[in-house]
Tab-separated table of C-alpha atoms in Angstrom:
chain	number	residue	atom	x	y	z
A	1	MET	CA	38.185	110.887	-206.933
A	2	THR	CA	38.319	107.833	-209.156
A	3	ASP	CA	34.654	106.814	-208.770
A	4	GLU	CA	32.891	109.459	-210.855
A	5	SER	CA	29.414	107.995	-210.270
A	6	ARG	CA	29.673	108.767	-206.561
A	7	GLY	CA	31.067	112.301	-206.814
A	8	ILE	CA	29.200	115.561	-206.329
A	9	GLY	CA	26.638	115.761	-209.104
A	10	GLY	CA	26.268	111.970	-209.213
A	11	THR	CA	24.768	109.527	-206.720
A	12	VAL	CA	25.784	110.479	-203.169
A	13	GLY	CA	24.783	108.207	-200.333
A	14	PRO	CA	24.464	104.499	-199.550
A	15	PRO	CA	26.193	102.481	-200.844
A	16	TRP	CA	29.079	104.932	-200.293
A	17	SER	CA	32.161	104.896	-202.487
A	18	VAL	CA	35.336	104.406	-200.459
A	19	ASP	CA	37.088	106.769	-202.902
A	20	VAL	CA	34.657	109.592	-202.088
A	21	LEU	CA	34.939	109.022	-198.328
A	22	ALA	CA	38.729	108.817	-198.541
A	23	ASP	CA	38.863	112.145	-200.419
A	24	LEU	CA	36.504	113.693	-197.859
A	25	HIS	CA	38.567	112.347	-194.936
A	26	ALA	CA	41.812	113.573	-196.520
A	27	GLY	CA	40.403	117.089	-196.989
A	28	VAL	CA	41.026	117.182	-200.742
A	29	LEU	CA	37.451	118.123	-201.682
A	30	ASP	CA	36.623	121.796	-202.055
A	31	GLU	CA	34.773	123.519	-199.218
A	32	ARG	CA	31.359	123.439	-200.911
A	33	GLU	CA	31.536	119.697	-201.590
A	34	ALA	CA	32.774	118.934	-198.070
A	35	ALA	CA	30.036	121.080	-196.491
A	36	GLU	CA	27.421	119.123	-198.458
A	37	LEU	CA	28.846	115.676	-197.752
A	38	TRP	CA	29.729	115.820	-194.037
A	39	PRO	CA	26.102	116.053	-192.761
A	40	LEU	CA	25.167	113.048	-194.940
A	41	VAL	CA	28.169	111.051	-193.743
A	42	ASN	CA	27.586	111.909	-190.078
A	43	ALA	CA	23.976	110.697	-190.400
A	44	ASP	CA	24.980	107.352	-191.967
A	45	PRO	CA	26.482	104.713	-189.591
A	46	GLU	CA	28.005	102.763	-192.508
A	47	ALA	CA	29.768	105.867	-193.860
A	48	LEU	CA	30.966	106.815	-190.359
A	49	ALA	CA	32.390	103.318	-189.909
A	50	ILE	CA	34.469	103.778	-193.073
A	51	ILE	CA	35.644	107.219	-191.901
A	52	GLU	CA	36.648	105.719	-188.530
A	53	ALA	CA	38.541	102.916	-190.311
A	54	LEU	CA	40.403	105.490	-192.407
A	55	GLU	CA	41.243	107.461	-189.249
A	56	ALA	CA	42.513	104.308	-187.524
A	57	THR	CA	44.644	103.424	-190.557
A	58	THR	CA	46.138	106.921	-190.589
A	59	ALA	CA	46.971	106.641	-186.878
A	60	ASP	CA	48.535	103.177	-187.362
A	61	LEU	CA	50.744	104.440	-190.179
A	62	ALA	CA	51.816	107.425	-188.076
A	63	ASN	CA	52.840	105.076	-185.247
A	64	LEU	CA	55.038	102.883	-187.446
A	65	ALA	CA	58.031	105.152	-186.783
A	66	ASN	CA	57.856	104.222	-183.087
A	67	GLU	CA	57.717	100.449	-183.642
A	68	PRO	CA	60.810	98.464	-182.523
A	69	VAL	CA	63.090	97.156	-185.278
A	70	ALA	CA	64.591	93.692	-184.938
A	71	PRO	CA	68.428	93.613	-185.064
A	72	MET	CA	70.046	92.423	-188.280
A	73	PRO	CA	70.945	88.704	-188.106
A	74	ALA	CA	74.655	88.231	-187.368
A	75	GLU	CA	75.296	86.230	-190.552
A	76	TYR	CA	74.021	89.047	-192.770
A	77	ALA	CA	75.939	91.684	-190.808
A	78	ALA	CA	79.139	89.642	-191.252
A	79	ARG	CA	78.545	89.258	-195.000
A	80	LEU	CA	77.964	92.999	-195.374
A	81	ASP	CA	81.144	93.736	-193.393
A	82	ALA	CA	83.108	91.437	-195.684
A	83	ALA	CA	81.580	92.984	-198.818
A	84	LEU	CA	82.407	96.505	-197.634
A	85	ALA	CA	85.967	95.495	-196.795
A	86	ALA	CA	86.426	93.945	-200.245
A	87	GLU	CA	85.023	97.060	-201.907
A	88	MET	CA	87.382	99.302	-199.967
A	89	ARG	CA	90.415	97.156	-200.890
A	90	SER	CA	89.530	97.198	-204.601
A	91	SER	CA	88.720	100.914	-204.776
A	92	PRO	CA	91.424	103.079	-206.465
A	93	ALA	CA	90.630	105.820	-204.003
A	94	PHE	CA	91.577	103.619	-201.056
A	95	GLN	CA	95.164	104.516	-200.103
A	96	GLY	CA	95.499	102.075	-197.237
A	97	PRO	CA	96.582	102.834	-193.649
A	98	PRO	CA	99.973	104.263	-192.702
A	99	GLN	CA	102.730	101.685	-192.530
A	100	GLY	CA	102.608	99.612	-189.376
A	101	GLN	CA	98.913	100.292	-188.745
A	102	GLN	CA	96.005	97.946	-189.431
A	103	ALA	CA	93.023	99.073	-191.449
A	104	GLN	CA	89.808	99.312	-189.461
A	105	VAL	CA	86.580	98.307	-191.180
A	106	ALA	CA	83.538	100.018	-189.797
A	107	PRO	CA	80.991	97.442	-188.621
A	108	VAL	CA	77.478	97.436	-190.055
A	109	VAL	CA	75.226	99.540	-187.871
A	110	ASP	CA	72.529	97.734	-185.916
A	111	LEU	CA	69.354	99.502	-187.141
A	112	ALA	CA	67.577	99.049	-183.824
A	113	ALA	CA	70.529	100.543	-181.915
A	114	ALA	CA	70.762	103.424	-184.380
A	115	ARG	CA	67.075	104.131	-183.961
A	116	ARG	CA	67.401	104.044	-180.162
A	117	ARG	CA	70.242	106.600	-180.345
A	118	ARG	CA	68.199	108.738	-182.712
A	119	ASN	CA	65.131	108.596	-180.468
A	120	LYS	CA	67.299	109.460	-177.456
A	121	ARG	CA	68.614	112.547	-179.249
A	122	ILE	CA	65.085	113.467	-180.280
A	123	GLY	CA	63.966	112.871	-176.694
A	124	TRP	CA	66.546	115.348	-175.375
A	125	GLY	CA	65.405	117.950	-177.879
A	126	ALA	CA	61.760	117.242	-177.110
A	127	GLY	CA	62.456	117.540	-173.390
A	128	ILE	CA	63.970	120.993	-173.870
A	129	ALA	CA	61.073	121.978	-176.124
A	130	THR	CA	58.576	120.677	-173.564
A	131	VAL	CA	60.144	122.740	-170.766
A	132	ALA	CA	60.077	125.823	-172.989
A	133	ALA	CA	56.467	125.165	-173.991
A	134	ALA	CA	55.492	124.688	-170.341
A	135	ALA	CA	57.090	128.001	-169.441
A	136	ILE	CA	55.272	129.741	-172.292
A	137	ALA	CA	51.995	128.096	-171.287
A	138	ALA	CA	52.475	129.232	-167.680
A	139	VAL	CA	52.964	132.808	-168.862
A	140	ALA	CA	49.906	132.511	-171.129
A	141	ILE	CA	47.813	131.327	-168.181
A	142	VAL	CA	49.025	133.954	-165.723
A	143	VAL	CA	49.018	137.020	-167.958
A	144	PRO	CA	45.303	137.067	-168.915
A	145	THR	CA	44.213	136.686	-165.295
A	146	THR	CA	46.563	139.367	-163.984
A	147	GLN	CA	45.902	142.984	-164.968
A	148	GLN	CA	49.050	144.489	-166.406
A	149	THR	CA	49.681	148.191	-165.932
A	150	THR	CA	52.275	150.701	-166.960
A	151	PRO	CA	54.263	152.599	-164.300
A	152	GLY	CA	51.572	155.289	-164.535
A	153	GLY	CA	48.847	152.796	-163.637
A	154	VAL	CA	47.294	152.548	-167.121
A	155	ALA	CA	45.936	149.077	-167.957
A	156	GLN	CA	47.568	147.300	-170.873
A	157	PRO	CA	45.406	145.795	-173.655
A	158	PRO	CA	45.002	141.982	-173.700
A	159	PRO	CA	47.039	139.909	-176.183
A	160	ALA	CA	45.795	139.859	-179.764
A	161	PRO	CA	43.306	137.042	-180.492
A	162	THR	CA	44.249	134.020	-182.576
A	163	GLY	CA	42.399	132.186	-185.334
A	164	PRO	CA	41.124	133.255	-188.763
A	165	SER	CA	39.592	136.733	-188.892
A	166	VAL	CA	35.917	137.321	-189.712
A	167	GLY	CA	33.660	140.358	-189.545
A	168	GLY	CA	31.794	141.446	-186.447
A	169	ASP	CA	28.569	140.074	-187.949
A	170	GLY	CA	30.251	136.806	-188.913
A	171	GLY	CA	30.946	137.916	-192.457
A	172	GLY	CA	33.385	135.497	-194.076
A	173	ALA	CA	32.754	132.716	-191.550
A	174	GLU	CA	31.086	130.566	-194.216
A	175	ALA	CA	34.473	130.175	-195.920
A	176	LEU	CA	35.796	128.475	-192.764
A	177	VAL	CA	33.041	125.870	-192.440
A	178	GLY	CA	34.450	123.286	-194.869
A	179	LYS	CA	37.764	122.905	-193.042
A	180	ALA	CA	36.138	123.197	-189.594
A	181	ILE	CA	33.768	120.242	-190.039
A	182	GLY	CA	34.985	117.438	-187.771
A	183	VAL	CA	37.390	119.761	-185.870
A	184	ARG	CA	37.089	120.067	-182.072
A	185	ASP	CA	39.474	122.869	-181.097
A	186	PHE	CA	38.124	124.751	-178.070
A	187	GLY	CA	40.664	127.577	-178.417
A	188	SER	CA	40.724	129.959	-175.473
A	189	LEU	CA	37.842	128.087	-173.788
A	190	LYS	CA	40.237	125.110	-173.378
A	191	THR	CA	37.650	122.451	-172.463
A	192	GLU	CA	34.329	121.074	-173.634
A	193	GLU	CA	32.849	121.775	-170.186
A	194	ARG	CA	33.497	125.522	-170.540
A	195	LEU	CA	31.960	125.530	-174.004
A	196	ASP	CA	28.906	123.645	-172.699
A	197	ALA	CA	28.439	126.386	-170.078
A	198	CYS	CA	28.493	129.032	-172.828
A	199	VAL	CA	26.059	127.041	-174.962
A	200	ALA	CA	23.663	126.600	-172.036
A	201	ALA	CA	23.877	130.308	-171.190
A	202	ALA	CA	22.812	131.058	-174.784
A	203	GLY	CA	19.705	128.874	-174.391
A	204	LEU	CA	21.036	126.097	-176.640
A	205	ASP	CA	21.197	122.396	-175.811
A	206	PRO	CA	24.737	121.329	-174.743
A	207	ASP	CA	23.841	117.708	-175.549
A	208	VAL	CA	23.556	118.504	-179.274
A	209	ARG	CA	26.930	117.623	-180.770
A	210	PRO	CA	28.302	120.372	-183.032
A	211	GLU	CA	29.638	119.472	-186.464
A	212	GLY	CA	32.778	121.492	-185.788
A	213	ILE	CA	34.460	123.768	-183.218
A	214	ARG	CA	37.406	126.089	-183.891
A	215	PRO	CA	38.934	129.389	-182.645
A	216	VAL	CA	38.115	132.525	-184.602
A	217	ASN	CA	39.025	136.224	-184.498
A	218	VAL	CA	35.782	138.211	-184.644
A	219	ALA	CA	36.625	141.807	-185.482
A	220	GLY	CA	39.605	141.703	-183.127
A	221	LYS	CA	37.868	139.721	-180.365
A	222	ASP	CA	39.023	136.244	-179.370
A	223	GLY	CA	36.205	133.762	-179.914
A	224	VAL	CA	35.241	130.152	-180.564
A	225	MET	CA	33.032	129.288	-183.538
A	226	VAL	CA	30.556	126.397	-183.165
A	227	ILE	CA	28.864	124.828	-186.217
A	228	TYR	CA	25.451	123.128	-186.017
A	229	THR	CA	23.317	121.434	-188.654
A	230	THR	CA	19.809	122.804	-189.210
A	231	GLY	CA	18.137	119.741	-190.680
A	232	LYS	CA	18.402	121.169	-194.200
A	233	LEU	CA	20.956	119.989	-196.743
A	234	ALA	CA	24.089	122.176	-196.901
A	235	GLN	CA	22.684	124.619	-194.345
A	236	PHE	CA	24.427	125.363	-191.033
A	237	ARG	CA	23.971	127.565	-187.982
A	238	ILE	CA	27.191	129.195	-186.812
A	239	VAL	CA	27.443	130.641	-183.305
A	240	ALA	CA	30.603	132.363	-182.053
A	241	PHE	CA	31.179	132.775	-178.308
A	242	GLY	CA	33.578	135.266	-176.748
A	243	ALA	CA	36.493	134.102	-174.625
A	244	ASP	CA	34.779	135.505	-171.495
A	245	CYS	CA	31.563	133.494	-171.911
A	246	GLY	CA	30.350	131.210	-169.153
A	247	PRO	CA	27.391	130.496	-166.849
A	248	GLY	CA	24.906	133.348	-167.172
A	249	ASN	CA	27.070	135.112	-169.783
A	250	PRO	CA	26.790	133.678	-173.329
A	251	ALA	CA	28.955	136.505	-174.774
A	252	ILE	CA	27.674	135.719	-178.286
A	253	LEU	CA	29.777	137.477	-180.908
A	254	PHE	CA	27.535	136.423	-183.799
A	255	ASP	CA	24.792	133.903	-184.574
A	256	LYS	CA	23.933	133.301	-188.229
A	257	ILE	CA	22.554	130.779	-190.704
A	258	ILE	CA	24.573	130.006	-193.842
A	259	GLY	CA	23.897	127.860	-196.875
A	260	GLN	CA	20.705	127.129	-198.759
A	261	LYS	CA	17.582	128.831	-197.416
């Protein structure tokens, strides 16, 4: 961060330094600093506007690769062709064509046409990858809802859960908070509606927007960790719901307060 007066330990808050917000948005701050700053930023409309502008800029830059490229003007293409031909004729390594044959000078490639061919090749590869991913997704959807058994009729265990591992009481979850702030990954719950049902079943208000949502492995159980502010600086409430939660079944794996007391 180039603006030292706005860093952690200095003045934090309005007027916000763009350098501090850019570092926070880019994820280069350490977890403690990010956990302290995000609640302040989320509560400040001016800071959020800067974060949204940074996000929009990032998205615009990412989309530049898909923008159309105008073809090279014919006069410049002709001049480049002539320059390449002259270079080839003057190069000692150029041996010339066999007798009776005319040398062929490769034309300058139209950048737009080259990009279209490249995108077409990428599209074929992406199409194959999409079909494969769809097949894998179909298996992932069918397998959990269909009890698998061995020939002897013994039920098979469900697939191993995904996400970072924490203890059964949520031990170690505080280390995940910094990178989870601003994330909305519903994991095995898939949708916000399913998570809202779990939150309501636990007696919490689904209308309260969490600071972050991400999958987590709680002592070998597949879960989704939800992060709430508590109204106190650098203090959060973390609630993890099991993959089988829903209406009438909160399936809470852990519920704990972290940060300053």
